[in-house]
PDB file of C-alpha atoms in Angstrom:
ATOM      1  CA  MET H1124     109.861 105.293  93.567  1.00  0.00           C
ATOM      2  CA  LYS H1125     109.117 108.724  92.261  1.00  0.00           C
ATOM      3  CA  LYS H1126     109.246 110.812  95.764  1.00  0.00           C
ATOM      4  CA  ILE H1127     107.491 114.828  95.485  1.00  0.00           C
ATOM      5  CA  ILE H1128     108.211 117.908  98.078  1.00  0.00           C
ATOM      6  CA  THR H1129     105.477 120.238  98.221  1.00  0.00           C
ATOM      7  CA  TYR H1130     104.807 122.915  99.997  1.00  0.00           C
ATOM      8  CA  SER H1131     101.344 123.897 100.385  1.00  0.00           C
ATOM      9  CA  GLU H1132      97.824 121.911  99.653  1.00  0.00           C
ATOM     10  CA  ALA H1133      97.830 123.521  96.281  1.00  0.00           C
ATOM     11  CA  GLU H1134     100.956 122.180  95.384  1.00  0.00           C
ATOM     12  CA  THR H1135      99.784 118.549  96.783  1.00  0.00           C
ATOM     13  CA  GLU H1136      96.132 118.717  94.496  1.00  0.00           C
ATOM     14  CA  ASN H1137      98.475 119.727  91.698  1.00  0.00           C
ATOM     15  CA  ALA H1138     100.787 116.841  91.984  1.00  0.00           C
ATOM     16  CA  ALA H1139      97.868 114.365  92.498  1.00  0.00           C
ATOM     17  CA  PHE H1140      96.132 116.493  89.551  1.00  0.00           C
ATOM     18  CA  GLU H1141      99.270 115.790  87.216  1.00  0.00           C
ATOM     19  CA  LEU H1142      99.048 111.923  88.396  1.00  0.00           C
ATOM     20  CA  ALA H1143      95.500 111.426  87.451  1.00  0.00           C
ATOM     21  CA  LYS H1144      95.762 112.447  84.251  1.00  0.00           C
ATOM     22  CA  LYS H1145      98.546 109.628  83.067  1.00  0.00           C
ATOM     23  CA  LEU H1146      96.491 106.800  84.491  1.00  0.00           C
ATOM     24  CA  SER H1147      93.758 104.861  82.971  1.00  0.00           C
ATOM     25  CA  PRO H1148      90.333 103.571  84.137  1.00  0.00           C
ATOM     26  CA  GLY H1149      90.977 100.314  85.972  1.00  0.00           C
ATOM     27  CA  CYS H1150      93.734 101.099  88.100  1.00  0.00           C
ATOM     28  CA  VAL H1151      93.467 100.887  92.295  1.00  0.00           C
ATOM     29  CA  LEU H1152      95.650 103.957  94.360  1.00  0.00           C
ATOM     30  CA  THR H1153      96.439 103.410  97.768  1.00  0.00           C
ATOM     31  CA  LEU H1154      96.704 106.385 100.453  1.00  0.00           C
ATOM     32  CA  ASN H1155      99.072 105.790 102.999  1.00  0.00           C
ATOM     33  CA  GLY H1156      99.759 108.322 105.630  1.00  0.00           C
ATOM     34  CA  ASP H1157      98.891 109.742 109.344  1.00  0.00           C
ATOM     35  CA  LEU H1158      95.862 111.502 110.281  1.00  0.00           C
ATOM     36  CA  GLY H1159      96.440 114.864 108.656  1.00  0.00           C
ATOM     37  CA  ALA H1160      98.874 114.087 106.636  1.00  0.00           C
ATOM     38  CA  GLY H1161      97.132 115.064 103.403  1.00  0.00           C
ATOM     39  CA  LYS H1162      95.398 112.369 101.991  1.00  0.00           C
ATOM     40  CA  THR H1163      91.602 114.244 101.265  1.00  0.00           C
ATOM     41  CA  VAL H1164      93.821 116.988  99.651  1.00  0.00           C
ATOM     42  CA  PHE H1165      95.444 114.144  97.497  1.00  0.00           C
ATOM     43  CA  ALA H1166      92.177 112.919  96.613  1.00  0.00           C
ATOM     44  CA  ARG H1167      90.723 116.522  96.291  1.00  0.00           C
ATOM     45  CA  GLY H1168      93.319 116.923  93.328  1.00  0.00           C
ATOM     46  CA  PHE H1169      93.356 113.502  91.992  1.00  0.00           C
ATOM     47  CA  ALA H1170      89.550 113.978  91.439  1.00  0.00           C
ATOM     48  CA  ARG H1171      89.926 117.157  89.629  1.00  0.00           C
ATOM     49  CA  GLY H1172      92.765 115.906  87.361  1.00  0.00           C
ATOM     50  CA  LEU H1173      90.283 113.391  86.058  1.00  0.00           C
ATOM     51  CA  GLY H1174      87.285 115.917  85.840  1.00  0.00           C
ATOM     52  CA  VAL H1175      85.627 115.772  88.875  1.00  0.00           C
ATOM     53  CA  THR H1176      84.051 119.185  89.375  1.00  0.00           C
ATOM     54  CA  GLU H1177      81.851 118.944  92.477  1.00  0.00           C
ATOM     55  CA  ALA H1178      83.143 119.337  96.180  1.00  0.00           C
ATOM     56  CA  VAL H1179      85.342 116.265  97.396  1.00  0.00           C
ATOM     57  CA  SER H1180      85.349 115.183 100.860  1.00  0.00           C
ATOM     58  CA  SER H1181      86.673 112.371 102.677  1.00  0.00           C
ATOM     59  CA  PRO H1182      83.924 109.466 102.435  1.00  0.00           C
ATOM     60  CA  THR H1183      84.899 108.602 106.509  1.00  0.00           C
ATOM     61  CA  TYR H1184      81.285 107.798 107.305  1.00  0.00           C
ATOM     62  CA  THR H1185      80.039 106.546 104.163  1.00  0.00           C
ATOM     63  CA  ILE H1186      82.801 104.517 103.356  1.00  0.00           C
ATOM     64  CA  ALA H1187      82.708 105.208  99.791  1.00  0.00           C
ATOM     65  CA  GLN H1188      81.896 108.185  97.598  1.00  0.00           C
ATOM     66  CA  GLU H1189      81.257 107.349  93.925  1.00  0.00           C
ATOM     67  CA  TYR H1190      81.776 110.561  91.307  1.00  0.00           C
ATOM     68  CA  SER H1191      80.767 110.133  87.596  1.00  0.00           C
ATOM     69  CA  LEU H1192      83.614 110.848  85.320  1.00  0.00           C
ATOM     70  CA  PRO H1193      83.619 112.210  81.256  1.00  0.00           C
ATOM     71  CA  GLY H1194      83.839 109.263  78.893  1.00  0.00           C
ATOM     72  CA  GLY H1195      81.040 107.305  81.416  1.00  0.00           C
ATOM     73  CA  ASN H1196      84.004 106.265  83.482  1.00  0.00           C
ATOM     74  CA  ARG H1197      83.983 106.488  87.493  1.00  0.00           C
ATOM     75  CA  LEU H1198      86.472 107.537  90.795  1.00  0.00           C
ATOM     76  CA  TYR H1199      85.777 105.328  93.846  1.00  0.00           C
ATOM     77  CA  HIS H1200      86.964 107.283  96.682  1.00  0.00           C
ATOM     78  CA  LEU H1201      87.335 104.743  99.573  1.00  0.00           C
ATOM     79  CA  ASP H1202      88.012 105.586 103.320  1.00  0.00           C
ATOM     80  CA  LEU H1203      88.859 102.677 105.164  1.00  0.00           C
ATOM     81  CA  TYR H1204      89.475 103.736 108.236  1.00  0.00           C
ATOM     82  CA  ARG H1205      85.982 102.620 109.620  1.00  0.00           C
ATOM     83  CA  ILE H1206      86.367  99.003 108.634  1.00  0.00           C
ATOM     84  CA  SER H1207      87.550  96.760 110.994  1.00  0.00           C
ATOM     85  CA  SER H1208      88.873  93.795 108.426  1.00  0.00           C
ATOM     86  CA  ALA H1209      89.244  92.377 105.342  1.00  0.00           C
ATOM     87  CA  GLU H1210      86.173  90.364 105.923  1.00  0.00           C
ATOM     88  CA  SER H1211      84.118  93.332 106.395  1.00  0.00           C
ATOM     89  CA  ALA H1212      85.368  95.169 103.489  1.00  0.00           C
ATOM     90  CA  LEU H1213      84.459  91.881 101.251  1.00  0.00           C
ATOM     91  CA  ALA H1214      80.903  91.784 102.664  1.00  0.00           C
ATOM     92  CA  PHE H1215      80.436  95.504 102.128  1.00  0.00           C
ATOM     93  CA  GLY H1216      81.595  94.629  98.322  1.00  0.00           C
ATOM     94  CA  VAL H1217      85.003  96.359  98.472  1.00  0.00           C
ATOM     95  CA  ASP H1218      86.377  94.182  95.661  1.00  0.00           C
ATOM     96  CA  GLU H1219      83.698  95.144  92.435  1.00  0.00           C
ATOM     97  CA  PHE H1220      85.366  98.682  93.241  1.00  0.00           C
ATOM     98  CA  PHE H1221      88.688  97.492  92.447  1.00  0.00           C
ATOM     99  CA  ASP H1222      87.120  95.180  89.480  1.00  0.00           C
ATOM    100  CA  ASP H1223      85.843  97.565  87.675  1.00  0.00           C
ATOM    101  CA  PRO H1224      87.194  98.496  84.094  1.00  0.00           C
ATOM    102  CA  LYS H1225      85.752 101.734  83.873  1.00  0.00           C
ATOM    103  CA  GLY H1226      86.936 102.913  87.013  1.00  0.00           C
ATOM    104  CA  PHE H1227      89.477 104.525  89.405  1.00  0.00           C
ATOM    105  CA  ALA H1228      89.889 103.360  92.949  1.00  0.00           C
ATOM    106  CA  LEU H1229      91.650 105.643  95.304  1.00  0.00           C
ATOM    107  CA  VAL H1230      91.962 104.241  98.411  1.00  0.00           C
ATOM    108  CA  GLU H1231      92.663 105.782 101.886  1.00  0.00           C
ATOM    109  CA  TRP H1232      93.641 103.397 105.002  1.00  0.00           C
ATOM    110  CA  PRO H1233      94.230 100.175 102.772  1.00  0.00           C
ATOM    111  CA  GLU H1234      96.224  98.399 105.915  1.00  0.00           C
ATOM    112  CA  ARG H1235      92.655  97.769 107.259  1.00  0.00           C
ATOM    113  CA  ILE H1236      92.441  95.361 104.275  1.00  0.00           C
ATOM    114  CA  GLY H1237      95.450  93.491 103.725  1.00  0.00           C
ATOM    115  CA  ASN H1238      95.448  91.422 101.168  1.00  0.00           C
ATOM    116  CA  VAL H1239      92.251  92.183  99.194  1.00  0.00           C
ATOM    117  CA  ILE H1240      94.359  94.911  97.348  1.00  0.00           C
ATOM    118  CA  PRO H1241      95.295  93.835  93.984  1.00  0.00           C
ATOM    119  CA  ASP H1242      99.029  93.324  93.680  1.00  0.00           C
ATOM    120  CA  ASP H1243      99.450  95.966  90.966  1.00  0.00           C
ATOM    121  CA  ALA H1244      98.090  98.634  93.105  1.00  0.00           C
ATOM    122  CA  ILE H1245     100.216 102.137  92.807  1.00  0.00           C
ATOM    123  CA  LYS H1246     100.927 103.019  96.392  1.00  0.00           C
ATOM    124  CA  ILE H1247     101.253 106.167  97.647  1.00  0.00           C
ATOM    125  CA  SER H1248     102.509 107.265 100.679  1.00  0.00           C
ATOM    126  CA  ILE H1249     102.026 111.036 102.119  1.00  0.00           C
ATOM    127  CA  ARG H1250     104.614 112.167 105.015  1.00  0.00           C
ATOM    128  CA  HIS H1251     103.659 115.242 106.856  1.00  0.00           C
ATOM    129  CA  LEU H1252     107.221 117.029 107.010  1.00  0.00           C
ATOM    130  CA  ASP H1253     105.841 120.366 108.746  1.00  0.00           C
ATOM    131  CA  GLU H1254     103.094 122.166 108.685  1.00  0.00           C
ATOM    132  CA  ASN H1255     103.294 122.755 105.209  1.00  0.00           C
ATOM    133  CA  SER H1256     105.386 120.631 103.774  1.00  0.00           C
ATOM    134  CA  ARG H1257     104.590 116.599 102.533  1.00  0.00           C
ATOM    135  CA  GLU H1258     106.563 114.031 101.208  1.00  0.00           C
ATOM    136  CA  ILE H1259     105.039 111.894  98.450  1.00  0.00           C
ATOM    137  CA  SER H1260     106.221 108.665  97.403  1.00  0.00           C
ATOM    138  CA  ILE H1261     104.727 107.148  94.220  1.00  0.00           C
ATOM    139  CA  ASP H1262     105.632 102.918  93.937  1.00  0.00           C
ATOM    140  CA  ASP H1263     103.903 102.022  90.650  1.00  0.00           C
ATOM    141  CA  ARG H1264     106.133  98.842  90.371  1.00  0.00           C
TER     142      ARG H1264
END
């Protein structure tokens, strides 16, 4: 488990940016943290690290945002806050995002769908330390 302390939104974005540059398509990342912890800030930095230049926001109401990446790859940013169960997620087709070998799936509120998340997903937890500081834990076992 790797832990990073960031002291600003810019540092949180940069940590995610650097992580994105180290990963290959086909991976799934889960983002855990309370409301306001910085999950969307992390997602924005991650998207930038993959080459996304357009605005990145939380897909709270749309559930999924898709972004085209260089080389024909895709970033799927999922916000499952409004999903009530694993069955609802599967009916929505969430497993297709996880199975795309040319995709990166970044999942906020993964606990909403339980065991639908792949076992090899990289688990990221963001904990609010104070107004500006965050502790980011990355478990990629």
